[in-house]
Coordinates of C-alpha atoms in Angstrom, one line a residue:
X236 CA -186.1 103.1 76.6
X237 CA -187.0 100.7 74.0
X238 CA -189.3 100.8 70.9
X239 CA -191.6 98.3 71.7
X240 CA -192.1 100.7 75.4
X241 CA -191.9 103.5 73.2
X242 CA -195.0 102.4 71.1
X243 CA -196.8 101.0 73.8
X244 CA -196.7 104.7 75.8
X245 CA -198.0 106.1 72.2
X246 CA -195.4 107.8 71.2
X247 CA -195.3 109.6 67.8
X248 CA -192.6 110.3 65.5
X249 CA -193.3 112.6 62.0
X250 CA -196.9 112.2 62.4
X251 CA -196.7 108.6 62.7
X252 CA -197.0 106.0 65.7
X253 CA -194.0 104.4 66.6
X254 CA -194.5 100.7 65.9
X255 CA -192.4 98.0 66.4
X256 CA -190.5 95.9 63.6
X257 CA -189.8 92.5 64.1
X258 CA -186.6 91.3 62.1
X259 CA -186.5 88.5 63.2
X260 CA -188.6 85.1 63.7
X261 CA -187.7 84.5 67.6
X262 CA -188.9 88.0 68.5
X263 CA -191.9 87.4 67.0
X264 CA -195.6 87.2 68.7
X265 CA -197.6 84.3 66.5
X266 CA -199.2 81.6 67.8
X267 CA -196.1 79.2 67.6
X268 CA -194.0 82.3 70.5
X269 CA -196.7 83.3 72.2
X270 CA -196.0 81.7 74.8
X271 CA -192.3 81.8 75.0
X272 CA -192.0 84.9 77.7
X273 CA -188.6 84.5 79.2
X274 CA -187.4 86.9 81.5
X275 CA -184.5 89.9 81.0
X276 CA -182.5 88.9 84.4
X277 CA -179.0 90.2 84.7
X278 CA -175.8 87.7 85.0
X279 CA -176.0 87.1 88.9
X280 CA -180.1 87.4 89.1
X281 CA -180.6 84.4 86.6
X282 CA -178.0 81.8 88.7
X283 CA -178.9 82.3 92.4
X284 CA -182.9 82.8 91.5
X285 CA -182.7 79.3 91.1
X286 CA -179.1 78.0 91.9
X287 CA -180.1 76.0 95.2
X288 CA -182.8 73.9 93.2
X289 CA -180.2 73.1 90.3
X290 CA -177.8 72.3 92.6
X291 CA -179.5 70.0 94.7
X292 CA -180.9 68.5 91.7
X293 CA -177.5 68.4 90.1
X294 CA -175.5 66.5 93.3
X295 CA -178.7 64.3 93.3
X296 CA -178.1 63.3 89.5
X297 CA -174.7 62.7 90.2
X298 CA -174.9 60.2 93.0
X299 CA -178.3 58.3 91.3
X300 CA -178.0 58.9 87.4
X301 CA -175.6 56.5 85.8
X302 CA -175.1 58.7 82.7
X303 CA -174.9 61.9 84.5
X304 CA -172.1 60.3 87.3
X305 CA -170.2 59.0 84.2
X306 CA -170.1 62.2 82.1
X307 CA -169.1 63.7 85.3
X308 CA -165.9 61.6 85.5
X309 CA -165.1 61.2 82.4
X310 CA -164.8 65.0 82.0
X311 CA -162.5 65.3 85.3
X312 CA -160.1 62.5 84.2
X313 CA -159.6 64.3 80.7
X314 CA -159.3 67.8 81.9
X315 CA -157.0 66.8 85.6
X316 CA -155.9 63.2 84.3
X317 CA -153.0 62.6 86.8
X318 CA -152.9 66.1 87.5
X319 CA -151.6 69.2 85.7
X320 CA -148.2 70.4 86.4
X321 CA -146.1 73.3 86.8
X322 CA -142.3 73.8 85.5
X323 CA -140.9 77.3 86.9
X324 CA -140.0 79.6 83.9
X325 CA -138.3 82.2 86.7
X326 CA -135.0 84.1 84.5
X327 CA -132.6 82.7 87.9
X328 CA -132.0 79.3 87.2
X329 CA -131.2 78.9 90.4
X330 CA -134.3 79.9 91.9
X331 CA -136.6 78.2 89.4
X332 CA -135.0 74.7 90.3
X333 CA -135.8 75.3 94.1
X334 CA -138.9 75.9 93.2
X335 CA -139.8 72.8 91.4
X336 CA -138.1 70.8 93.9
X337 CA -140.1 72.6 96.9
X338 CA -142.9 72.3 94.6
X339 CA -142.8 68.4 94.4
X340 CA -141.9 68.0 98.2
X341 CA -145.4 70.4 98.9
X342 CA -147.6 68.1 96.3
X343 CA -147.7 65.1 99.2
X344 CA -148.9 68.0 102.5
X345 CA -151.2 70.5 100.2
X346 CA -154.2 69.5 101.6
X347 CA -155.2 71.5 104.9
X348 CA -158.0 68.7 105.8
X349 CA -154.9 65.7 105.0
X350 CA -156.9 63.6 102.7
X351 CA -155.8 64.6 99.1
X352 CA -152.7 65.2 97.3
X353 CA -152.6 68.8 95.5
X354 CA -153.3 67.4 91.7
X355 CA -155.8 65.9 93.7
X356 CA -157.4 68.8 94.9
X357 CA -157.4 70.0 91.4
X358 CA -159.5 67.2 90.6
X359 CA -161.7 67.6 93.3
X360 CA -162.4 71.1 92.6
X361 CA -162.9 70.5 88.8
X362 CA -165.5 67.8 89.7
X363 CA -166.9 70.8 91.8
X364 CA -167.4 72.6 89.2
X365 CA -169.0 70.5 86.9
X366 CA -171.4 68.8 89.3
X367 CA -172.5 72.3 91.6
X368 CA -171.2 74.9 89.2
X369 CA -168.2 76.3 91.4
X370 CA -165.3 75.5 94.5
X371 CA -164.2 77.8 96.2
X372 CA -160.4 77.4 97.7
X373 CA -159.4 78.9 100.7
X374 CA -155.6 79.3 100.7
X375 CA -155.1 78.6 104.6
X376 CA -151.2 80.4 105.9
X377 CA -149.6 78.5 108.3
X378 CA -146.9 79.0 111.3
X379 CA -143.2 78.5 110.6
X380 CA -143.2 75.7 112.8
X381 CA -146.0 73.7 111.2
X382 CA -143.5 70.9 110.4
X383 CA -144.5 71.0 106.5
X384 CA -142.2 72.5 103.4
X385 CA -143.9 75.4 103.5
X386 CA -146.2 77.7 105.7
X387 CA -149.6 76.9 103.7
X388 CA -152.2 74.7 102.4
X389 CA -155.5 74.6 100.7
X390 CA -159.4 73.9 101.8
X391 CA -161.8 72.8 99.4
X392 CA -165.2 75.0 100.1
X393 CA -168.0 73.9 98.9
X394 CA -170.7 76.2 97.2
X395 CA -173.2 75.9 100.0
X396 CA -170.7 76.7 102.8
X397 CA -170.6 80.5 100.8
X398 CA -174.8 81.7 100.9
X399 CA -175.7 83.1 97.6
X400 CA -178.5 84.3 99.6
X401 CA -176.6 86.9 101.3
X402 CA -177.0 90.3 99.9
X403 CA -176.3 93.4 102.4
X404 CA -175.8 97.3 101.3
X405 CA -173.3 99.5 103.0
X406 CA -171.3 102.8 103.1
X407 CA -168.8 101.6 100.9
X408 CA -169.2 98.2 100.0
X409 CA -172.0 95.4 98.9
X410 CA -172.3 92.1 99.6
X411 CA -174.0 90.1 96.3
X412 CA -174.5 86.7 96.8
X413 CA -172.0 85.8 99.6
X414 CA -169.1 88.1 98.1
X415 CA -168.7 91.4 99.0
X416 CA -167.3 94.2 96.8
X417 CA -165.8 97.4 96.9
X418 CA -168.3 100.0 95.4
X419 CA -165.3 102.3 94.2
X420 CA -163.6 100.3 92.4
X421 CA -165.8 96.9 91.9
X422 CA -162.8 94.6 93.0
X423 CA -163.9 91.6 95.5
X424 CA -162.8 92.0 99.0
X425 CA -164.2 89.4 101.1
X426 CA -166.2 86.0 100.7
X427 CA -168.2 85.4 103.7
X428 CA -168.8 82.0 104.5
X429 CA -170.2 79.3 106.6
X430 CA -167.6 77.8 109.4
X431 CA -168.9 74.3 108.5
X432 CA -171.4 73.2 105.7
X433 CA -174.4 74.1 106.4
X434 CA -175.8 70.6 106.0
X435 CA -173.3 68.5 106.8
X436 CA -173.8 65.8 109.6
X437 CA -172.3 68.3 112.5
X438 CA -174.0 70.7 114.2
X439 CA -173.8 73.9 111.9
X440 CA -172.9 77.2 113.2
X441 CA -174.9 79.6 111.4
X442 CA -172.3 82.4 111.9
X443 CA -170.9 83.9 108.8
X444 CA -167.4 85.0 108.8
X445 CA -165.6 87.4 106.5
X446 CA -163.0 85.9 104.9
X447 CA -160.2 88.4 102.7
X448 CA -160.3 87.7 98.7
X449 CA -156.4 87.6 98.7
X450 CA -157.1 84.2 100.9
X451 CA -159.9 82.8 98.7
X452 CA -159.7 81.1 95.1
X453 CA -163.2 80.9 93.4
X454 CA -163.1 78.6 90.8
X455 CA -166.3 78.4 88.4
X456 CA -167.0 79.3 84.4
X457 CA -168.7 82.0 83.7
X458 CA -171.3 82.3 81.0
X459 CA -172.3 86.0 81.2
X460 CA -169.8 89.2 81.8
X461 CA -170.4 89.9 85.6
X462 CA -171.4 86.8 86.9
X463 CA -170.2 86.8 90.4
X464 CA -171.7 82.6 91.2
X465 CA -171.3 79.5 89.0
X466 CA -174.3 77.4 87.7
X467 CA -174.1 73.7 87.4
X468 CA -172.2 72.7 84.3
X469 CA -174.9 69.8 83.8
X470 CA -177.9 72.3 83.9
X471 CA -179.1 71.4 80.4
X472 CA -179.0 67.9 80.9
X473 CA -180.9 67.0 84.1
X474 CA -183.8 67.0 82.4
X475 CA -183.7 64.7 79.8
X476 CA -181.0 62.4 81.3
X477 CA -183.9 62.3 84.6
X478 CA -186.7 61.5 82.4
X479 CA -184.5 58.7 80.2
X480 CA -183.8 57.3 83.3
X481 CA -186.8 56.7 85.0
X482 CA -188.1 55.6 81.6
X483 CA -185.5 53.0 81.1
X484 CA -185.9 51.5 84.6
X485 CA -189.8 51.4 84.2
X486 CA -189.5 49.5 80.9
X487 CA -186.6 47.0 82.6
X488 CA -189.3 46.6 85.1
X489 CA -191.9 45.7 82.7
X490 CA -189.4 43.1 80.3
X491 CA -189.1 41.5 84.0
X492 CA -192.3 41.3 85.3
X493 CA -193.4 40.2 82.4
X494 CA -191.1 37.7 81.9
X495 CA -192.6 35.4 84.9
X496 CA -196.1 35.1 83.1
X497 CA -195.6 32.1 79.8
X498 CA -199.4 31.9 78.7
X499 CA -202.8 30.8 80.0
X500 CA -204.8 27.4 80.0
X501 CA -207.9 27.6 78.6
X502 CA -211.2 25.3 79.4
X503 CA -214.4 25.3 77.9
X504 CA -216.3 24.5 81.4
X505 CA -214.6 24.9 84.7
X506 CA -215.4 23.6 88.1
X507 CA -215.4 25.4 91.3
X508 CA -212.6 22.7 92.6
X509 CA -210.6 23.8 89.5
X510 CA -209.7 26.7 90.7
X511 CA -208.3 25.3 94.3
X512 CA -205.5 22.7 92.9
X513 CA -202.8 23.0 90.3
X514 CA -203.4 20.5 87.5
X515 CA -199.8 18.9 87.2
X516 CA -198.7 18.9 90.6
X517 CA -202.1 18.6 92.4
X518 CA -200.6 20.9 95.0
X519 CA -202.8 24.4 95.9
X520 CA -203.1 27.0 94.1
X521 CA -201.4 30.7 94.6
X522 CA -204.8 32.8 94.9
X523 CA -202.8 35.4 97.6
X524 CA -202.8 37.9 94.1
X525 CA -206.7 37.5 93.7
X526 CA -206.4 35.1 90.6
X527 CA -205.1 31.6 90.3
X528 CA -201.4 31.2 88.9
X529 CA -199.8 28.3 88.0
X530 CA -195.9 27.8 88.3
X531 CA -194.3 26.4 85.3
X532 CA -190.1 25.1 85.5
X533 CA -188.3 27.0 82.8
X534 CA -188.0 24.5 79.0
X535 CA -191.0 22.6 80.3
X536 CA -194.7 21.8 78.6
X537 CA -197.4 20.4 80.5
X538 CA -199.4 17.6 79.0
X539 CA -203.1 19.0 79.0
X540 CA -206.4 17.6 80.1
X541 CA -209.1 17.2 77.6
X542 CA -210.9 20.2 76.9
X543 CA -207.8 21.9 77.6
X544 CA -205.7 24.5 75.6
X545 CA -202.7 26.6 76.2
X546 CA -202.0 30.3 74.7
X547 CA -198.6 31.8 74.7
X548 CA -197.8 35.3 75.2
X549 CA -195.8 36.9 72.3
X550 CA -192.2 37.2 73.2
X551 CA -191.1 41.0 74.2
X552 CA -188.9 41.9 70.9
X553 CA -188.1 45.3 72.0
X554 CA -188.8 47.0 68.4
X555 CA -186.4 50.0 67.8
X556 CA -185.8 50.0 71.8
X557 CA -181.7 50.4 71.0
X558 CA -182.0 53.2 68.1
X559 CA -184.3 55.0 70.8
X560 CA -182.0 54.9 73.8
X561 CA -178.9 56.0 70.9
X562 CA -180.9 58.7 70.5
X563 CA -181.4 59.8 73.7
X564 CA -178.2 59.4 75.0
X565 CA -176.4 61.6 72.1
X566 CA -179.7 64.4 73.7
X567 CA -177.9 64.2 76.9
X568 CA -174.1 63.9 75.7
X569 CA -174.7 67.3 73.5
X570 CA -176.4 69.0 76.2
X571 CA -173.5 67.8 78.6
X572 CA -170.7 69.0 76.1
X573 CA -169.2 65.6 75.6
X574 CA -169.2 62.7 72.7
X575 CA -172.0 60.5 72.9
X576 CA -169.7 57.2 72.6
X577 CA -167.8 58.8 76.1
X578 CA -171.1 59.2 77.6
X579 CA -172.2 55.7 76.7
X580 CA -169.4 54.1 76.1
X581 CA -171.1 52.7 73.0
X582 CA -168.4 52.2 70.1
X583 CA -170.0 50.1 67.8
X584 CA -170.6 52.3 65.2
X585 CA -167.3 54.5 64.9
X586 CA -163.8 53.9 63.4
X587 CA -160.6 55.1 64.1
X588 CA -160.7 57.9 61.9
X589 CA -164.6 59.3 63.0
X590 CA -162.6 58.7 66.2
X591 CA -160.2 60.6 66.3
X592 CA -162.4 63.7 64.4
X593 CA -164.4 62.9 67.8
X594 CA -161.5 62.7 70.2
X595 CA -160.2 65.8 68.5
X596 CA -162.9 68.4 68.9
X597 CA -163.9 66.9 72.4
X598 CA -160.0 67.6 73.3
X599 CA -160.6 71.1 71.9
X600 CA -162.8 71.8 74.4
X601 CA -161.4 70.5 77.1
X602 CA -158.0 72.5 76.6
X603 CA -160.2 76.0 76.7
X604 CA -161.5 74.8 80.2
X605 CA -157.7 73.6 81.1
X606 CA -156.5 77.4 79.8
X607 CA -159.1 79.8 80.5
X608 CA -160.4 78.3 83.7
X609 CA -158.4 75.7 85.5
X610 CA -155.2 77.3 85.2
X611 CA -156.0 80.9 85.2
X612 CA -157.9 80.4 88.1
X613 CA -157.1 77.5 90.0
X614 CA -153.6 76.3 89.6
X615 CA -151.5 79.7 89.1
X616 CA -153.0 80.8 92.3
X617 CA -152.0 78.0 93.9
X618 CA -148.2 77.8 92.8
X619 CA -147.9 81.6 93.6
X620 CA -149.2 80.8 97.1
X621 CA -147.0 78.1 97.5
X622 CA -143.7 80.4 96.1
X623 CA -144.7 83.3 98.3
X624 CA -144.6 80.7 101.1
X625 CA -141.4 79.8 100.2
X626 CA -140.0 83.6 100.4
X627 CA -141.1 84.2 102.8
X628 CA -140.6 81.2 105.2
X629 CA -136.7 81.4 103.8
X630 CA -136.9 78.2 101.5
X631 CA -136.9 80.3 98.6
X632 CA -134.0 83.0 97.9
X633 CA -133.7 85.7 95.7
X634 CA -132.6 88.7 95.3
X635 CA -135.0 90.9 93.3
X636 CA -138.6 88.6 94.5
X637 CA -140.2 92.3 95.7
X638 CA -139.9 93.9 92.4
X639 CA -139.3 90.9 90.0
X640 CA -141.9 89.1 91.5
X641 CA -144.0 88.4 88.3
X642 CA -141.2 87.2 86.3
X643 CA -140.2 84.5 89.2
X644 CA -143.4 83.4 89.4
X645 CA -143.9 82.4 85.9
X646 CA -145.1 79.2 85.0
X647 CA -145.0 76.5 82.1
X648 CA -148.3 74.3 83.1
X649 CA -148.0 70.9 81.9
X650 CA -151.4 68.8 81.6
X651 CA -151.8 65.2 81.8
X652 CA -151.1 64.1 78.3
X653 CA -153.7 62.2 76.2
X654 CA -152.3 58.6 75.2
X655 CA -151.5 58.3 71.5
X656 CA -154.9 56.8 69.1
X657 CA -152.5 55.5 66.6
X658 CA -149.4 54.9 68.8
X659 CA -147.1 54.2 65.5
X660 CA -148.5 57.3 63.2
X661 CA -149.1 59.6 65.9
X662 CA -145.0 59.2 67.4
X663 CA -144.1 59.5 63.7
X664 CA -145.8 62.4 62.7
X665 CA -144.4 64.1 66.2
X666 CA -140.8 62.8 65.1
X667 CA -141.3 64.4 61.5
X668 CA -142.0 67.8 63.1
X669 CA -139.0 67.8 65.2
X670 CA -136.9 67.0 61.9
X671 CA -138.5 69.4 60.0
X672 CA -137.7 72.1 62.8
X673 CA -141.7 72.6 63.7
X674 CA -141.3 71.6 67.1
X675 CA -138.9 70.9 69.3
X676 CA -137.9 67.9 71.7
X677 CA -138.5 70.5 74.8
X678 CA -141.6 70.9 73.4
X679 CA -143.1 67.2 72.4
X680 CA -141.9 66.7 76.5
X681 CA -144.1 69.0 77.8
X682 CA -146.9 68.4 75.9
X683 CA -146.3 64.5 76.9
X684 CA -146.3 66.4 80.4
X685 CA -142.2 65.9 80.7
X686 CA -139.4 67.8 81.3
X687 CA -136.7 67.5 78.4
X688 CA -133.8 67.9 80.7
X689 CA -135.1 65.0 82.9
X690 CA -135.8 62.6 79.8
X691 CA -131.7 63.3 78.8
X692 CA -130.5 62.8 82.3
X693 CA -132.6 59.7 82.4
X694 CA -131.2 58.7 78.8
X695 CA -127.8 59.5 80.0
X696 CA -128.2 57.5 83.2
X697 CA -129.5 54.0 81.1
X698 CA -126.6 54.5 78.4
X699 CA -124.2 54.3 80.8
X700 CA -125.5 51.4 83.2
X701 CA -126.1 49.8 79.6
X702 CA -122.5 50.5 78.8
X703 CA -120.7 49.2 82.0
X704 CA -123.0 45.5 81.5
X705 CA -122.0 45.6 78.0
X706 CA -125.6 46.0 76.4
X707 CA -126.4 48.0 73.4
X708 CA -129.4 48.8 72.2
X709 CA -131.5 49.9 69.1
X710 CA -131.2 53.7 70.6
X711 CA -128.1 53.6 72.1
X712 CA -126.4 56.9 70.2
X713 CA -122.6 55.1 71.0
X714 CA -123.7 52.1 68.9
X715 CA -125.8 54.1 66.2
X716 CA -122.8 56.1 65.5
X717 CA -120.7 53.2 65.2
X718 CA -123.2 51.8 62.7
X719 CA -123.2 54.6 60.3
X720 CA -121.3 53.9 56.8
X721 CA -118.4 55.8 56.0
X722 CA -118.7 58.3 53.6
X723 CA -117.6 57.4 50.3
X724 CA -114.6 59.0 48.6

C-alpha cells in the first residue's frame, strides 16, 4: 500500500499523520497538474484498451497522410533495404555451405501466399510493425512432395486476424489478448487466430483456431516488460501530423480560391441595368453565386467608365508560412523517431558534416531495431525453420544436428549496407583500419553485406579473364608487383 493511501485511510505513525511528500514537480497537485490524472494500467491493459482505435487511425494515416506514408517508408528501406542476409557460421564447413546455397535457392518460394520474395517478407513485416504495431508470421510446414527446396514457407498475419479482444481463463492456461499461456510456467503456447481477416473483402469466418507458438513468429517492439501486443510505432505522431495536414490543405484551399478574385469596381451611383451586363464585354452577368462577378483574362486591365474606380486585393505573401510548416514537420519527425530532413525531404539548410552527425545517430537507431527486434525475432526464426526443413527433408546432412543443433544453426546476419556520404574519405578511412589491423577485409565485406570469400573468387575470376585478353589494370596484383622498385643495395 502506498503513502498517499496510507494517509488518505488516516493512518498514524509516532503520533503524527502520515502525509504525503511530494519530491518532485510532476507528482505534484497545483493548479498547472491538476488536471493531469493518467491512469496506472499494466503493460497489456494500456495497448489493447485502445489498440483497435490507434490502429485504424494509424493504417488510415498511412494510406492519406503524405508525411506519415513517407516516414513509413523511409524507415523500412533503411532498416530491410534490399534485405538482410544470413551467412551460416555452422563449425562443419561442409554443412554451412549447403546451407547458404539452400538458403538462396528458398529466398525465390518463401512466401506461402506466392507474392513476395523472403527479404521481402521481412520488409513487409517491418512496415507491419511500424504502421499497426506488430506481424505476426505463421511458419506454414509443408509435404515432401511440395515441389519447393524445402518443406516450408511463411504467412504474413496481420494484427487483426489475431483478436486482442480475446481473453478466456482455464484450468491451466489463459488466453490474454489472442495468445494463450501456460499458467505454470508463463511460456506462450498457442495464438488463436482468425482463418481470414476479419475485414477483408471475403466472407469472414468468425471461427478462431488455435494455432501452436512453435508455428507462429510475433514480431512487434515492446515498450514495457510483459507486453504480450504491439502498439503502433507512429502513435505519437498522428496527432499532430493529422492536424498539420488538414491545416495545410485548408490554407492551399484558401491561396486558391482566393487567387480567382483580382479586385472590385467601384461606382459612385449604380443603375439597376448595371448589375445585368458585364461592362467590357457587354455579355451577362454571373449572378448564379448571389452577387455579380466579372471575369477578367489573366495580365489584362480594363479601361474604366467615368465614375468608375478599381481596388486590388493585396497579394497573399504567405508571412512566416515556411518557418511554420519547418516547425511542424521537425514535431512530427521527433515524435516519429526520424530526422526531419528524411521526413521532409527538406535539405536546404544542412551540410555534409550536420549530415552525416544526422545520418549517424538516425543509423544508431535503426541498428538497435535491426539487432534487438528484426533479427532476434524475425529473421533467426526464419533461417532455423528453413535449416530444420532441410534436416529433416534430407537436403541438409550432418552428423551431430540433434545435439549440436545450436552451433549449426548459427548465424552471421548481414544488413543492407548504407551507401558511403563521402565516397572517397569514407573507403579511405575503412582502408586505413584494415592496415592498421582494426578491422579486417572479412569484416568491411560483411558490413558492405558481402562475403569475402566471394569478393576473392570474383577478383580471382576478372584477373585471370583480364590476363588471357592481355589487360592490366590499376588493381591487378600481377602488374602492381611488377611495378614495385627493387630494393636498393
Amino acid at each position: 500500500m502506498d503513502l498517499d493511501t496510507l494517509s488518505s485511510r488516516g493512518f498514524i505513525i509516532d503520533g503524527q499523520p502520515l502525509t504525503p511528500m511530494t519530491s518532485y514537480d510532476a507528482a505534484s497537485q497545483g493548479r498547472r497538474l491538476k488536471g493531469w490524472a493518467p491512469g496506472s494500467a499494466g503493460p497489456t491493459r494500456a495497448v489493447v484498451s485502445q489498440l483497435s482505435t490507434v490502429r485504424a487511425r494509424s493504417r488510415d494515416a498511412a494510406r492519406n497522410n503524405g508525411w506519415i506514408a513517407n516516414a513509413i517508408g523511409n524507415w523500412v528501406s533503411n532498416e530491410v533495404g534490399a534485405g538482410i542476409k544470413p551467412r551460416s557460421k555452422s563449425p562443419d564447413k561442409a554443412f554451412a555451405e549447403a546451407s547458404n546455397k539452400l538458403w538462396d535457392e528458398f529466398t525465390a518460394e518463401a512466401d506461402y501466399d506466392g507474392v513476395l520474395d523472403v527479404y521481402g517478407l521481412m520488409a513487409l513485416a517491418v512496415r507491419g510493425r511500424k504502421e499497426a504495431g506488430e506481424m505476426f508470421v505463421r511458419i506454414r510446414h509443408l509435404e515432401l512432395g511440395s515441389g519447393t527446396a524445402v518443406p516450408v514457407q511463411f504467412q504474413l498475419i496481420e494484427s487483426e486476424q489475431v483478436p486482442h479482444t480475446h481473453h478466456e481463463q482455464r484450468p491451466e492456461t489463459e488466453i490474454i489478448a489472442g495468445v494463450e499461456f501456460n499458467k505454470n510456467t508463463g511460456k506462450r503456447t498457442q495464438y488463436w487466430m482468425y482463418r481470414r481477416h476479419p475485414s477483408d473483402m471475403a466472407q469472414a469466418s468468425m471461427e478462431l483456431i488455435p494455432v501452436p507458438a512453435a508455428e507462429v513468429i510475433h514480431h512487434f517492439a515492446p515498450l514495457r516488460a510483459g507486453q504480450v501486443r504491439g502498439m503502433a510505432e507512429t502513435v505519437q505522431a498522428l496527432v499532430k501530423a493529422r492536424d498539420f495536414d488538414e491545416y495545410d490543405d485548408a490554407e492551399l484551399v484558401r491561396k486558391k480560391t482566393r487567387a480567382n478574385y483580382t479586385g472590385v469596381i467601384k461606382r459612385d451611383a449604380f443603375e439597376e441595368s448595371d448589375y445585368q451586363y458585364d461592362p467590357f464585354t457587354g455579355e451577362p452577368i454571373d449572378n448564379s453565386t448571389g452577387s455579380p462577378v466579372v471575369g477578367m483574362e489573366p495580365g489584362t486591365f480594363p479601361a474604366l467608365l467615368p465614375g468608375e474606380d478599381i481596388t486590388l486585393f493585396d497579394g497573399d505573401q504567405g508571412g512566416g508560412y515556411g518557418d511554420f510548416m519547418r516547425q511542424q514537420l521537425m514535431g512530427i519527425a521527433a515524435s516519429f523517431g526520424m530526422p526531419y530532413e528524411l521526413v521532409s525531404g527538406d535539405m536546404g539548410k544542412v551540410n555534409d558534416r550536420i549530415l552525416r552527425a544526422i545520418l549517424n545517430e538516425y543509423r544508431r537507431r535503426i541498428e538497435q531495431y535491426q539487432w534487438l527486434y528484426t533479427i532476434p525475432q524475425l529473421c533467426q526464426r526464419m533461417w532455423e525453420a528453413v535449416i530444420d526443413a532441410g534436416v529433416l527433408s534430407g537436403r541438409l546432412k550432418v552428423s551431430d544436428y540433434a545435439t549440436n543443433r545450436k552451433a549449426h544453426v548459427a548465424t552471421d546476419w548481414r544488413p543492407h549496407a548504407w551507401r558511403y556520404l563521402h565516397p572517397v574519405q569514407d573507403a579511405q578511412g575503412e582502408l586505413m583500419l584494415i592496415k592498421g589491423g582494426l578491422s579486417s577485409r572479412a569484416a568491411a565485406a560483411a558490413e558492405r553485406g558481402y562475403d569475402v570469400e566471394d569478393i576473392d573468387e570474383q577478383n580471382r575470376i576478372d584477373t585471370e579473364r583480364a590476363a588471357s585478353k592481355g589487360l592490366r589494370y590499376s588493381h591487378d596484383p600481377v602488374q602492381e608487383e611488377a611495378e614495385e622498385p627493387a630494393p636498393s643495395e
